[in-house]
Amino acid sequence: MIRLSLVRGILALAWALAFAASPRPLNAVAVVLLVVYPLIDAVSCAIDYRTVPDGSERRVTALNGILSTLTAIAVGVAGVVGGEGAVLGVFGAWAILSGAAQLAVGIHRRGPVLGKQWPTLISGGLSFLVGAVYIAKATGQSPSLDVLSVYATGGGIFFVVQAALLIWKSYQKR
């Protein structure tokens, strides 16, 4: 759990830097990066799924992984065919659904063993709210994908903080 959170956070931060540096308007590099971001989440969910015991948390983790895979496909199509507004709308819908899933998993894992999960809960709640904003902006006059780097940075920071809290929690037990 510690390693997964840390790697996931570092990958999100690296993605944010790469996406912020990618040229605008949308080009092949930006579209590939847009597809990669939800795939990072899908792979993380697959790894997490293997460690979670049977039950509702495992089903939510599986659902989130499937959702992230479908989002990667949808964002790729939106990037090639629909433009920035379509991409922002897909990311918004994904942020809402994955934020809700993250909240559900965080609530389930709130026990003392896994460090209360407050970064996961905050990140999931913010993802949900930001997703609604992205959908509203997607239909606006000039939607911008620049906000996605900020979104990924926030998520990356929360995953790194969660890993740090889990490390701290494991040292307290010794």
Short mmCIF file of N, CA and C in Angstrom, two decimals:
data_model
loop_
_atom_site.label_atom_id
_atom_site.label_comp_id
_atom_site.label_asym_id
_atom_site.label_seq_id
_atom_site.Cartn_x
_atom_site.Cartn_y
_atom_site.Cartn_z
N MET A 1 0.81 -1.19 0.00
CA MET A 1 0.00 0.00 0.00
C MET A 1 0.86 1.26 0.00
N ILE A 2 1.95 1.24 0.79
CA ILE A 2 2.82 2.41 0.87
C ILE A 2 3.47 2.66 -0.48
N ARG A 3 4.08 1.62 -1.04
CA ARG A 3 4.79 1.77 -2.31
C ARG A 3 3.83 2.19 -3.42
N LEU A 4 2.65 1.60 -3.45
CA LEU A 4 1.67 1.95 -4.49
C LEU A 4 1.28 3.42 -4.39
N SER A 5 1.00 3.89 -3.19
CA SER A 5 0.62 5.30 -3.03
C SER A 5 1.76 6.23 -3.43
N LEU A 6 2.97 5.88 -3.03
CA LEU A 6 4.12 6.72 -3.35
C LEU A 6 4.39 6.77 -4.86
N VAL A 7 4.41 5.61 -5.49
CA VAL A 7 4.66 5.56 -6.94
C VAL A 7 3.55 6.27 -7.70
N ARG A 8 2.34 6.03 -7.29
CA ARG A 8 1.20 6.68 -7.94
C ARG A 8 1.29 8.20 -7.82
N GLY A 9 1.67 8.68 -6.65
CA GLY A 9 1.83 10.12 -6.45
C GLY A 9 2.95 10.70 -7.29
N ILE A 10 4.09 10.02 -7.34
CA ILE A 10 5.22 10.50 -8.13
C ILE A 10 4.88 10.50 -9.61
N LEU A 11 4.20 9.45 -10.08
CA LEU A 11 3.79 9.41 -11.49
C LEU A 11 2.82 10.55 -11.83
N ALA A 12 1.91 10.84 -10.92
CA ALA A 12 0.96 11.94 -11.16
C ALA A 12 1.69 13.27 -11.25
N LEU A 13 2.66 13.47 -10.37
CA LEU A 13 3.43 14.72 -10.40
C LEU A 13 4.27 14.82 -11.68
N ALA A 14 4.89 13.71 -12.09
CA ALA A 14 5.67 13.71 -13.34
C ALA A 14 4.76 13.96 -14.53
N TRP A 15 3.57 13.37 -14.51
CA TRP A 15 2.62 13.58 -15.59
C TRP A 15 2.23 15.06 -15.67
N ALA A 16 1.97 15.66 -14.52
CA ALA A 16 1.57 17.07 -14.49
C ALA A 16 2.64 17.95 -15.11
N LEU A 17 3.89 17.69 -14.79
CA LEU A 17 4.99 18.46 -15.39
C LEU A 17 5.06 18.25 -16.90
N ALA A 18 4.95 17.00 -17.32
CA ALA A 18 5.01 16.71 -18.77
C ALA A 18 3.85 17.34 -19.50
N PHE A 19 2.65 17.26 -18.92
CA PHE A 19 1.48 17.82 -19.60
C PHE A 19 1.54 19.35 -19.64
N ALA A 20 2.01 19.94 -18.56
CA ALA A 20 2.15 21.41 -18.54
C ALA A 20 3.13 21.88 -19.61
N ALA A 21 4.13 21.06 -19.91
CA ALA A 21 5.14 21.42 -20.91
C ALA A 21 4.71 21.07 -22.34
N SER A 22 3.64 20.29 -22.48
CA SER A 22 3.22 19.91 -23.84
C SER A 22 2.58 21.10 -24.55
N PRO A 23 2.83 21.19 -25.84
CA PRO A 23 2.33 22.35 -26.59
C PRO A 23 0.81 22.35 -26.75
N ARG A 24 0.26 23.51 -26.92
CA ARG A 24 -1.17 23.70 -27.19
C ARG A 24 -1.30 24.30 -28.57
N PRO A 25 -2.31 24.11 -29.31
CA PRO A 25 -3.48 23.28 -29.02
C PRO A 25 -3.12 21.80 -29.02
N LEU A 26 -4.13 20.97 -28.86
CA LEU A 26 -3.91 19.53 -28.77
C LEU A 26 -3.08 19.02 -29.94
N ASN A 27 -2.10 18.20 -29.62
CA ASN A 27 -1.32 17.51 -30.64
C ASN A 27 -1.17 16.06 -30.19
N ALA A 28 -0.41 15.29 -30.95
CA ALA A 28 -0.27 13.86 -30.65
C ALA A 28 0.34 13.62 -29.27
N VAL A 29 1.34 14.41 -28.89
CA VAL A 29 1.99 14.24 -27.59
C VAL A 29 0.98 14.48 -26.47
N ALA A 30 0.21 15.55 -26.59
CA ALA A 30 -0.78 15.87 -25.55
C ALA A 30 -1.84 14.78 -25.46
N VAL A 31 -2.29 14.26 -26.60
CA VAL A 31 -3.32 13.21 -26.59
C VAL A 31 -2.77 11.94 -25.94
N VAL A 32 -1.53 11.58 -26.25
CA VAL A 32 -0.92 10.40 -25.63
C VAL A 32 -0.84 10.61 -24.11
N LEU A 33 -0.41 11.78 -23.68
CA LEU A 33 -0.36 12.06 -22.25
C LEU A 33 -1.74 11.98 -21.61
N LEU A 34 -2.74 12.48 -22.32
CA LEU A 34 -4.11 12.44 -21.80
C LEU A 34 -4.60 11.01 -21.63
N VAL A 35 -4.18 10.13 -22.52
CA VAL A 35 -4.57 8.71 -22.43
C VAL A 35 -3.79 8.04 -21.29
N VAL A 36 -2.54 8.40 -21.11
CA VAL A 36 -1.70 7.76 -20.10
C VAL A 36 -2.20 8.04 -18.69
N TYR A 37 -2.69 9.24 -18.42
CA TYR A 37 -3.06 9.58 -17.04
C TYR A 37 -4.12 8.63 -16.47
N PRO A 38 -5.24 8.40 -17.14
CA PRO A 38 -6.20 7.45 -16.55
C PRO A 38 -5.66 6.01 -16.55
N LEU A 39 -4.72 5.70 -17.45
CA LEU A 39 -4.14 4.35 -17.43
C LEU A 39 -3.27 4.15 -16.18
N ILE A 40 -2.63 5.21 -15.70
CA ILE A 40 -1.89 5.12 -14.44
C ILE A 40 -2.85 4.71 -13.32
N ASP A 41 -4.02 5.31 -13.32
CA ASP A 41 -5.03 4.98 -12.32
C ASP A 41 -5.52 3.55 -12.50
N ALA A 42 -5.74 3.13 -13.75
CA ALA A 42 -6.23 1.78 -14.01
C ALA A 42 -5.23 0.73 -13.53
N VAL A 43 -3.96 0.93 -13.82
CA VAL A 43 -2.92 -0.01 -13.38
C VAL A 43 -2.82 -0.01 -11.86
N SER A 44 -2.90 1.16 -11.24
CA SER A 44 -2.87 1.24 -9.78
C SER A 44 -4.03 0.48 -9.16
N CYS A 45 -5.20 0.61 -9.76
CA CYS A 45 -6.38 -0.11 -9.27
C CYS A 45 -6.18 -1.62 -9.41
N ALA A 46 -5.59 -2.05 -10.51
CA ALA A 46 -5.34 -3.48 -10.72
C ALA A 46 -4.38 -4.02 -9.66
N ILE A 47 -3.36 -3.26 -9.35
CA ILE A 47 -2.41 -3.67 -8.31
C ILE A 47 -3.09 -3.70 -6.95
N ASP A 48 -3.85 -2.66 -6.65
CA ASP A 48 -4.57 -2.57 -5.38
C ASP A 48 -5.59 -3.70 -5.26
N TYR A 49 -6.25 -4.03 -6.35
CA TYR A 49 -7.28 -5.07 -6.37
C TYR A 49 -6.72 -6.40 -5.87
N ARG A 50 -5.49 -6.69 -6.26
CA ARG A 50 -4.88 -7.98 -5.88
C ARG A 50 -4.64 -8.08 -4.38
N THR A 51 -4.51 -6.94 -3.69
CA THR A 51 -4.22 -6.96 -2.25
C THR A 51 -5.45 -6.80 -1.38
N VAL A 52 -6.57 -6.41 -1.98
CA VAL A 52 -7.79 -6.14 -1.21
C VAL A 52 -8.58 -7.45 -1.05
N PRO A 53 -9.03 -7.76 0.17
CA PRO A 53 -9.85 -8.96 0.35
C PRO A 53 -11.21 -8.80 -0.32
N ASP A 54 -11.85 -9.93 -0.56
CA ASP A 54 -13.18 -9.90 -1.17
C ASP A 54 -14.11 -9.02 -0.35
N GLY A 55 -14.99 -8.34 -1.06
CA GLY A 55 -15.97 -7.48 -0.39
C GLY A 55 -16.23 -6.24 -1.20
N SER A 56 -16.94 -5.30 -0.59
CA SER A 56 -17.37 -4.10 -1.31
C SER A 56 -16.19 -3.23 -1.74
N GLU A 57 -15.14 -3.14 -0.92
CA GLU A 57 -13.98 -2.33 -1.29
C GLU A 57 -13.31 -2.88 -2.55
N ARG A 58 -13.24 -4.19 -2.65
CA ARG A 58 -12.64 -4.81 -3.83
C ARG A 58 -13.47 -4.55 -5.08
N ARG A 59 -14.77 -4.60 -4.93
CA ARG A 59 -15.65 -4.31 -6.08
C ARG A 59 -15.51 -2.87 -6.54
N VAL A 60 -15.43 -1.94 -5.58
CA VAL A 60 -15.26 -0.52 -5.92
C VAL A 60 -13.91 -0.31 -6.62
N THR A 61 -12.87 -0.97 -6.13
CA THR A 61 -11.54 -0.86 -6.73
C THR A 61 -11.57 -1.39 -8.16
N ALA A 62 -12.23 -2.53 -8.38
CA ALA A 62 -12.34 -3.09 -9.73
C ALA A 62 -13.13 -2.15 -10.63
N LEU A 63 -14.23 -1.64 -10.14
CA LEU A 63 -15.05 -0.71 -10.92
C LEU A 63 -14.25 0.53 -11.30
N ASN A 64 -13.48 1.06 -10.37
CA ASN A 64 -12.67 2.25 -10.65
C ASN A 64 -11.61 1.95 -11.71
N GLY A 65 -11.02 0.76 -11.66
CA GLY A 65 -10.04 0.37 -12.67
C GLY A 65 -10.65 0.27 -14.05
N ILE A 66 -11.83 -0.31 -14.12
CA ILE A 66 -12.55 -0.43 -15.40
C ILE A 66 -12.93 0.96 -15.90
N LEU A 67 -13.43 1.79 -15.02
CA LEU A 67 -13.80 3.16 -15.38
C LEU A 67 -12.60 3.93 -15.92
N SER A 68 -11.46 3.77 -15.27
CA SER A 68 -10.25 4.48 -15.72
C SER A 68 -9.79 3.99 -17.09
N THR A 69 -9.91 2.69 -17.34
CA THR A 69 -9.56 2.15 -18.66
C THR A 69 -10.49 2.70 -19.74
N LEU A 70 -11.77 2.72 -19.45
CA LEU A 70 -12.73 3.28 -20.41
C LEU A 70 -12.50 4.77 -20.62
N THR A 71 -12.10 5.46 -19.56
CA THR A 71 -11.79 6.89 -19.67
C THR A 71 -10.60 7.12 -20.58
N ALA A 72 -9.58 6.26 -20.47
CA ALA A 72 -8.41 6.40 -21.34
C ALA A 72 -8.82 6.32 -22.80
N ILE A 73 -9.70 5.39 -23.12
CA ILE A 73 -10.19 5.25 -24.50
C ILE A 73 -11.00 6.48 -24.89
N ALA A 74 -11.92 6.89 -24.02
CA ALA A 74 -12.79 8.03 -24.33
C ALA A 74 -12.01 9.32 -24.48
N VAL A 75 -11.01 9.53 -23.63
CA VAL A 75 -10.25 10.78 -23.71
C VAL A 75 -9.38 10.78 -24.97
N GLY A 76 -8.91 9.61 -25.37
CA GLY A 76 -8.15 9.52 -26.63
C GLY A 76 -9.02 9.90 -27.82
N VAL A 77 -10.22 9.35 -27.85
CA VAL A 77 -11.16 9.67 -28.94
C VAL A 77 -11.53 11.15 -28.89
N ALA A 78 -11.82 11.64 -27.69
CA ALA A 78 -12.19 13.06 -27.54
C ALA A 78 -11.04 13.97 -27.98
N GLY A 79 -9.81 13.58 -27.67
CA GLY A 79 -8.67 14.39 -28.05
C GLY A 79 -8.45 14.45 -29.55
N VAL A 80 -8.73 13.35 -30.22
CA VAL A 80 -8.53 13.29 -31.67
C VAL A 80 -9.70 13.91 -32.41
N VAL A 81 -10.91 13.65 -31.96
CA VAL A 81 -12.11 14.04 -32.70
C VAL A 81 -12.79 15.29 -32.15
N GLY A 82 -12.86 15.42 -30.83
CA GLY A 82 -13.71 16.44 -30.23
C GLY A 82 -13.04 17.72 -29.80
N GLY A 83 -11.76 17.70 -29.53
CA GLY A 83 -11.08 18.91 -29.09
C GLY A 83 -11.06 19.08 -27.59
N GLU A 84 -10.58 20.24 -27.15
CA GLU A 84 -10.35 20.49 -25.74
C GLU A 84 -11.61 20.44 -24.89
N GLY A 85 -12.72 20.95 -25.39
CA GLY A 85 -13.97 20.90 -24.62
C GLY A 85 -14.42 19.48 -24.36
N ALA A 86 -14.33 18.63 -25.37
CA ALA A 86 -14.71 17.23 -25.21
C ALA A 86 -13.79 16.52 -24.22
N VAL A 87 -12.49 16.79 -24.32
CA VAL A 87 -11.54 16.18 -23.39
C VAL A 87 -11.84 16.62 -21.96
N LEU A 88 -12.08 17.90 -21.76
CA LEU A 88 -12.38 18.41 -20.43
C LEU A 88 -13.66 17.78 -19.88
N GLY A 89 -14.65 17.59 -20.73
CA GLY A 89 -15.89 16.94 -20.31
C GLY A 89 -15.67 15.50 -19.88
N VAL A 90 -14.87 14.76 -20.64
CA VAL A 90 -14.56 13.37 -20.28
C VAL A 90 -13.80 13.33 -18.97
N PHE A 91 -12.78 14.19 -18.83
CA PHE A 91 -12.03 14.24 -17.57
C PHE A 91 -12.95 14.62 -16.42
N GLY A 92 -13.88 15.52 -16.64
CA GLY A 92 -14.81 15.93 -15.59
C GLY A 92 -15.68 14.78 -15.12
N ALA A 93 -16.23 14.04 -16.08
CA ALA A 93 -17.07 12.89 -15.72
C ALA A 93 -16.25 11.85 -14.96
N TRP A 94 -15.03 11.61 -15.44
CA TRP A 94 -14.15 10.64 -14.77
C TRP A 94 -13.79 11.12 -13.36
N ALA A 95 -13.50 12.41 -13.20
CA ALA A 95 -13.14 12.95 -11.89
C ALA A 95 -14.30 12.78 -10.90
N ILE A 96 -15.51 12.98 -11.36
CA ILE A 96 -16.67 12.81 -10.49
C ILE A 96 -16.79 11.35 -10.05
N LEU A 97 -16.76 10.43 -11.02
CA LEU A 97 -16.95 9.02 -10.70
C LEU A 97 -15.79 8.43 -9.91
N SER A 98 -14.56 8.75 -10.31
CA SER A 98 -13.41 8.20 -9.58
C SER A 98 -13.28 8.86 -8.21
N GLY A 99 -13.66 10.13 -8.10
CA GLY A 99 -13.66 10.79 -6.80
C GLY A 99 -14.64 10.11 -5.84
N ALA A 100 -15.81 9.76 -6.35
CA ALA A 100 -16.79 9.05 -5.53
C ALA A 100 -16.25 7.69 -5.10
N ALA A 101 -15.59 6.99 -6.03
CA ALA A 101 -15.00 5.68 -5.70
C ALA A 101 -13.90 5.85 -4.66
N GLN A 102 -13.08 6.87 -4.82
CA GLN A 102 -11.99 7.12 -3.88
C GLN A 102 -12.55 7.43 -2.49
N LEU A 103 -13.62 8.20 -2.45
CA LEU A 103 -14.28 8.47 -1.16
C LEU A 103 -14.77 7.18 -0.51
N ALA A 104 -15.39 6.32 -1.31
CA ALA A 104 -15.91 5.05 -0.78
C ALA A 104 -14.78 4.18 -0.22
N VAL A 105 -13.68 4.08 -0.95
CA VAL A 105 -12.55 3.27 -0.48
C VAL A 105 -11.92 3.92 0.75
N GLY A 106 -11.76 5.23 0.74
CA GLY A 106 -11.19 5.92 1.89
C GLY A 106 -12.02 5.74 3.15
N ILE A 107 -13.34 5.80 3.01
CA ILE A 107 -14.23 5.60 4.16
C ILE A 107 -14.07 4.17 4.69
N HIS A 108 -13.99 3.22 3.77
CA HIS A 108 -13.86 1.82 4.18
C HIS A 108 -12.52 1.57 4.88
N ARG A 109 -11.47 2.27 4.47
CA ARG A 109 -10.12 2.05 5.01
C ARG A 109 -9.77 2.99 6.17
N ARG A 110 -10.73 3.66 6.74
CA ARG A 110 -10.45 4.66 7.77
C ARG A 110 -9.93 4.08 9.09
N GLY A 111 -9.84 2.81 9.22
CA GLY A 111 -9.39 2.20 10.47
C GLY A 111 -7.97 2.61 10.83
N PRO A 112 -7.57 2.35 12.06
CA PRO A 112 -6.26 2.77 12.54
C PRO A 112 -5.09 2.11 11.80
N VAL A 113 -5.30 0.93 11.24
CA VAL A 113 -4.22 0.21 10.57
C VAL A 113 -3.74 0.97 9.33
N LEU A 114 -4.65 1.56 8.60
CA LEU A 114 -4.28 2.24 7.36
C LEU A 114 -4.25 3.76 7.50
N GLY A 115 -4.09 4.26 8.67
CA GLY A 115 -3.78 5.68 8.87
C GLY A 115 -4.90 6.66 8.66
N LYS A 116 -6.11 6.27 8.88
CA LYS A 116 -7.28 7.15 8.81
C LYS A 116 -7.66 7.60 7.40
N GLN A 117 -6.73 7.58 6.45
CA GLN A 117 -7.02 7.84 5.05
C GLN A 117 -7.52 9.25 4.76
N TRP A 118 -7.24 10.23 5.61
CA TRP A 118 -7.76 11.58 5.35
C TRP A 118 -7.27 12.16 4.04
N PRO A 119 -6.01 11.93 3.59
CA PRO A 119 -5.64 12.47 2.28
C PRO A 119 -6.48 11.87 1.15
N THR A 120 -6.79 10.57 1.27
CA THR A 120 -7.62 9.92 0.26
C THR A 120 -9.02 10.50 0.27
N LEU A 121 -9.56 10.74 1.44
CA LEU A 121 -10.90 11.31 1.54
C LEU A 121 -10.96 12.73 0.97
N ILE A 122 -9.97 13.55 1.30
CA ILE A 122 -9.94 14.92 0.78
C ILE A 122 -9.76 14.91 -0.72
N SER A 123 -8.84 14.07 -1.20
CA SER A 123 -8.58 13.99 -2.64
C SER A 123 -9.82 13.53 -3.40
N GLY A 124 -10.50 12.52 -2.88
CA GLY A 124 -11.71 12.02 -3.53
C GLY A 124 -12.81 13.08 -3.56
N GLY A 125 -12.98 13.78 -2.45
CA GLY A 125 -13.99 14.84 -2.40
C GLY A 125 -13.69 15.97 -3.36
N LEU A 126 -12.42 16.38 -3.39
CA LEU A 126 -12.02 17.45 -4.32
C LEU A 126 -12.16 17.01 -5.77
N SER A 127 -11.81 15.77 -6.04
CA SER A 127 -11.95 15.24 -7.40
C SER A 127 -13.40 15.32 -7.85
N PHE A 128 -14.28 14.93 -6.96
CA PHE A 128 -15.72 14.97 -7.27
C PHE A 128 -16.16 16.39 -7.60
N LEU A 129 -15.77 17.34 -6.76
CA LEU A 129 -16.17 18.74 -6.98
C LEU A 129 -15.52 19.34 -8.23
N VAL A 130 -14.24 19.08 -8.42
CA VAL A 130 -13.53 19.62 -9.58
C VAL A 130 -14.11 19.05 -10.87
N GLY A 131 -14.51 17.78 -10.83
CA GLY A 131 -15.11 17.18 -12.01
C GLY A 131 -16.36 17.93 -12.47
N ALA A 132 -17.17 18.35 -11.51
CA ALA A 132 -18.36 19.12 -11.85
C ALA A 132 -17.98 20.46 -12.49
N VAL A 133 -16.94 21.08 -11.97
CA VAL A 133 -16.46 22.35 -12.56
C VAL A 133 -15.95 22.12 -13.98
N TYR A 134 -15.22 21.03 -14.19
CA TYR A 134 -14.70 20.73 -15.53
C TYR A 134 -15.83 20.53 -16.54
N ILE A 135 -16.87 19.86 -16.12
CA ILE A 135 -18.00 19.65 -17.03
C ILE A 135 -18.64 20.99 -17.38
N ALA A 136 -18.79 21.85 -16.40
CA ALA A 136 -19.36 23.18 -16.67
C ALA A 136 -18.45 23.98 -17.60
N LYS A 137 -17.14 23.91 -17.40
CA LYS A 137 -16.18 24.65 -18.25
C LYS A 137 -16.10 24.05 -19.65
N ALA A 138 -16.36 22.75 -19.77
CA ALA A 138 -16.26 22.08 -21.07
C ALA A 138 -17.24 22.65 -22.08
N THR A 139 -18.35 23.14 -21.59
CA THR A 139 -19.37 23.68 -22.48
C THR A 139 -19.22 25.19 -22.67
N GLY A 140 -18.22 25.78 -22.04
CA GLY A 140 -18.00 27.22 -22.12
C GLY A 140 -17.37 27.65 -23.43
N GLN A 141 -17.13 28.93 -23.53
CA GLN A 141 -16.60 29.55 -24.75
C GLN A 141 -15.22 29.04 -25.14
N SER A 142 -14.30 29.04 -24.19
CA SER A 142 -12.94 28.62 -24.52
C SER A 142 -12.39 27.72 -23.42
N PRO A 143 -12.76 26.43 -23.46
CA PRO A 143 -12.26 25.52 -22.43
C PRO A 143 -10.74 25.36 -22.54
N SER A 144 -10.09 25.23 -21.40
CA SER A 144 -8.64 25.08 -21.38
C SER A 144 -8.26 23.82 -20.62
N LEU A 145 -7.30 23.09 -21.15
CA LEU A 145 -6.83 21.88 -20.50
C LEU A 145 -5.71 22.15 -19.48
N ASP A 146 -5.32 23.40 -19.35
CA ASP A 146 -4.26 23.74 -18.40
C ASP A 146 -4.62 23.31 -16.97
N VAL A 147 -5.90 23.28 -16.66
CA VAL A 147 -6.34 22.91 -15.32
C VAL A 147 -6.01 21.45 -14.99
N LEU A 148 -5.79 20.63 -16.01
CA LEU A 148 -5.53 19.22 -15.75
C LEU A 148 -4.18 19.00 -15.07
N SER A 149 -3.21 19.86 -15.36
CA SER A 149 -1.92 19.75 -14.66
C SER A 149 -2.08 20.06 -13.18
N VAL A 150 -2.92 21.02 -12.88
CA VAL A 150 -3.18 21.36 -11.47
C VAL A 150 -3.89 20.20 -10.78
N TYR A 151 -4.85 19.60 -11.47
CA TYR A 151 -5.60 18.46 -10.94
C TYR A 151 -4.65 17.31 -10.62
N ALA A 152 -3.77 16.97 -11.57
CA ALA A 152 -2.84 15.87 -11.37
C ALA A 152 -1.84 16.18 -10.26
N THR A 153 -1.41 17.44 -10.17
CA THR A 153 -0.49 17.83 -9.10
C THR A 153 -1.14 17.64 -7.73
N GLY A 154 -2.38 18.09 -7.60
CA GLY A 154 -3.09 17.91 -6.34
C GLY A 154 -3.23 16.44 -5.98
N GLY A 155 -3.64 15.63 -6.95
CA GLY A 155 -3.77 14.19 -6.70
C GLY A 155 -2.44 13.56 -6.32
N GLY A 156 -1.38 13.96 -7.03
CA GLY A 156 -0.05 13.42 -6.73
C GLY A 156 0.40 13.76 -5.32
N ILE A 157 0.16 14.98 -4.92
CA ILE A 157 0.54 15.40 -3.57
C ILE A 157 -0.23 14.61 -2.52
N PHE A 158 -1.52 14.41 -2.74
CA PHE A 158 -2.31 13.65 -1.77
C PHE A 158 -1.83 12.20 -1.67
N PHE A 159 -1.45 11.59 -2.79
CA PHE A 159 -0.95 10.21 -2.74
C PHE A 159 0.39 10.15 -2.01
N VAL A 160 1.27 11.11 -2.24
CA VAL A 160 2.55 11.13 -1.54
C VAL A 160 2.35 11.34 -0.04
N VAL A 161 1.44 12.24 0.32
CA VAL A 161 1.14 12.47 1.73
C VAL A 161 0.56 11.20 2.36
N GLN A 162 -0.32 10.51 1.64
CA GLN A 162 -0.89 9.27 2.17
C GLN A 162 0.21 8.24 2.40
N ALA A 163 1.15 8.13 1.45
CA ALA A 163 2.27 7.20 1.63
C ALA A 163 3.09 7.58 2.85
N ALA A 164 3.36 8.87 3.02
CA ALA A 164 4.15 9.33 4.17
C ALA A 164 3.42 9.00 5.48
N LEU A 165 2.11 9.18 5.51
CA LEU A 165 1.35 8.86 6.72
C LEU A 165 1.38 7.37 7.02
N LEU A 166 1.32 6.55 5.97
CA LEU A 166 1.38 5.10 6.17
C LEU A 166 2.75 4.68 6.67
N ILE A 167 3.81 5.31 6.16
CA ILE A 167 5.16 5.03 6.65
C ILE A 167 5.27 5.41 8.12
N TRP A 168 4.80 6.60 8.45
CA TRP A 168 4.84 7.08 9.82
C TRP A 168 4.07 6.13 10.74
N LYS A 169 2.89 5.69 10.27
CA LYS A 169 2.05 4.78 11.05
C LYS A 169 2.78 3.46 11.28
N SER A 170 3.49 2.96 10.27
CA SER A 170 4.19 1.69 10.43
C SER A 170 5.38 1.82 11.40
N TYR A 171 6.02 2.98 11.45
CA TYR A 171 7.11 3.21 12.39
C TYR A 171 6.60 3.37 13.82
N GLN A 172 5.41 3.88 13.97
CA GLN A 172 4.82 4.02 15.31
C GLN A 172 4.54 2.67 15.95
N LYS A 173 4.24 1.68 15.13
CA LYS A 173 3.93 0.35 15.63
C LYS A 173 5.15 -0.37 16.17
N ARG A 174 6.32 0.03 15.72
CA ARG A 174 7.56 -0.66 16.12
C ARG A 174 7.98 -0.33 17.49
#
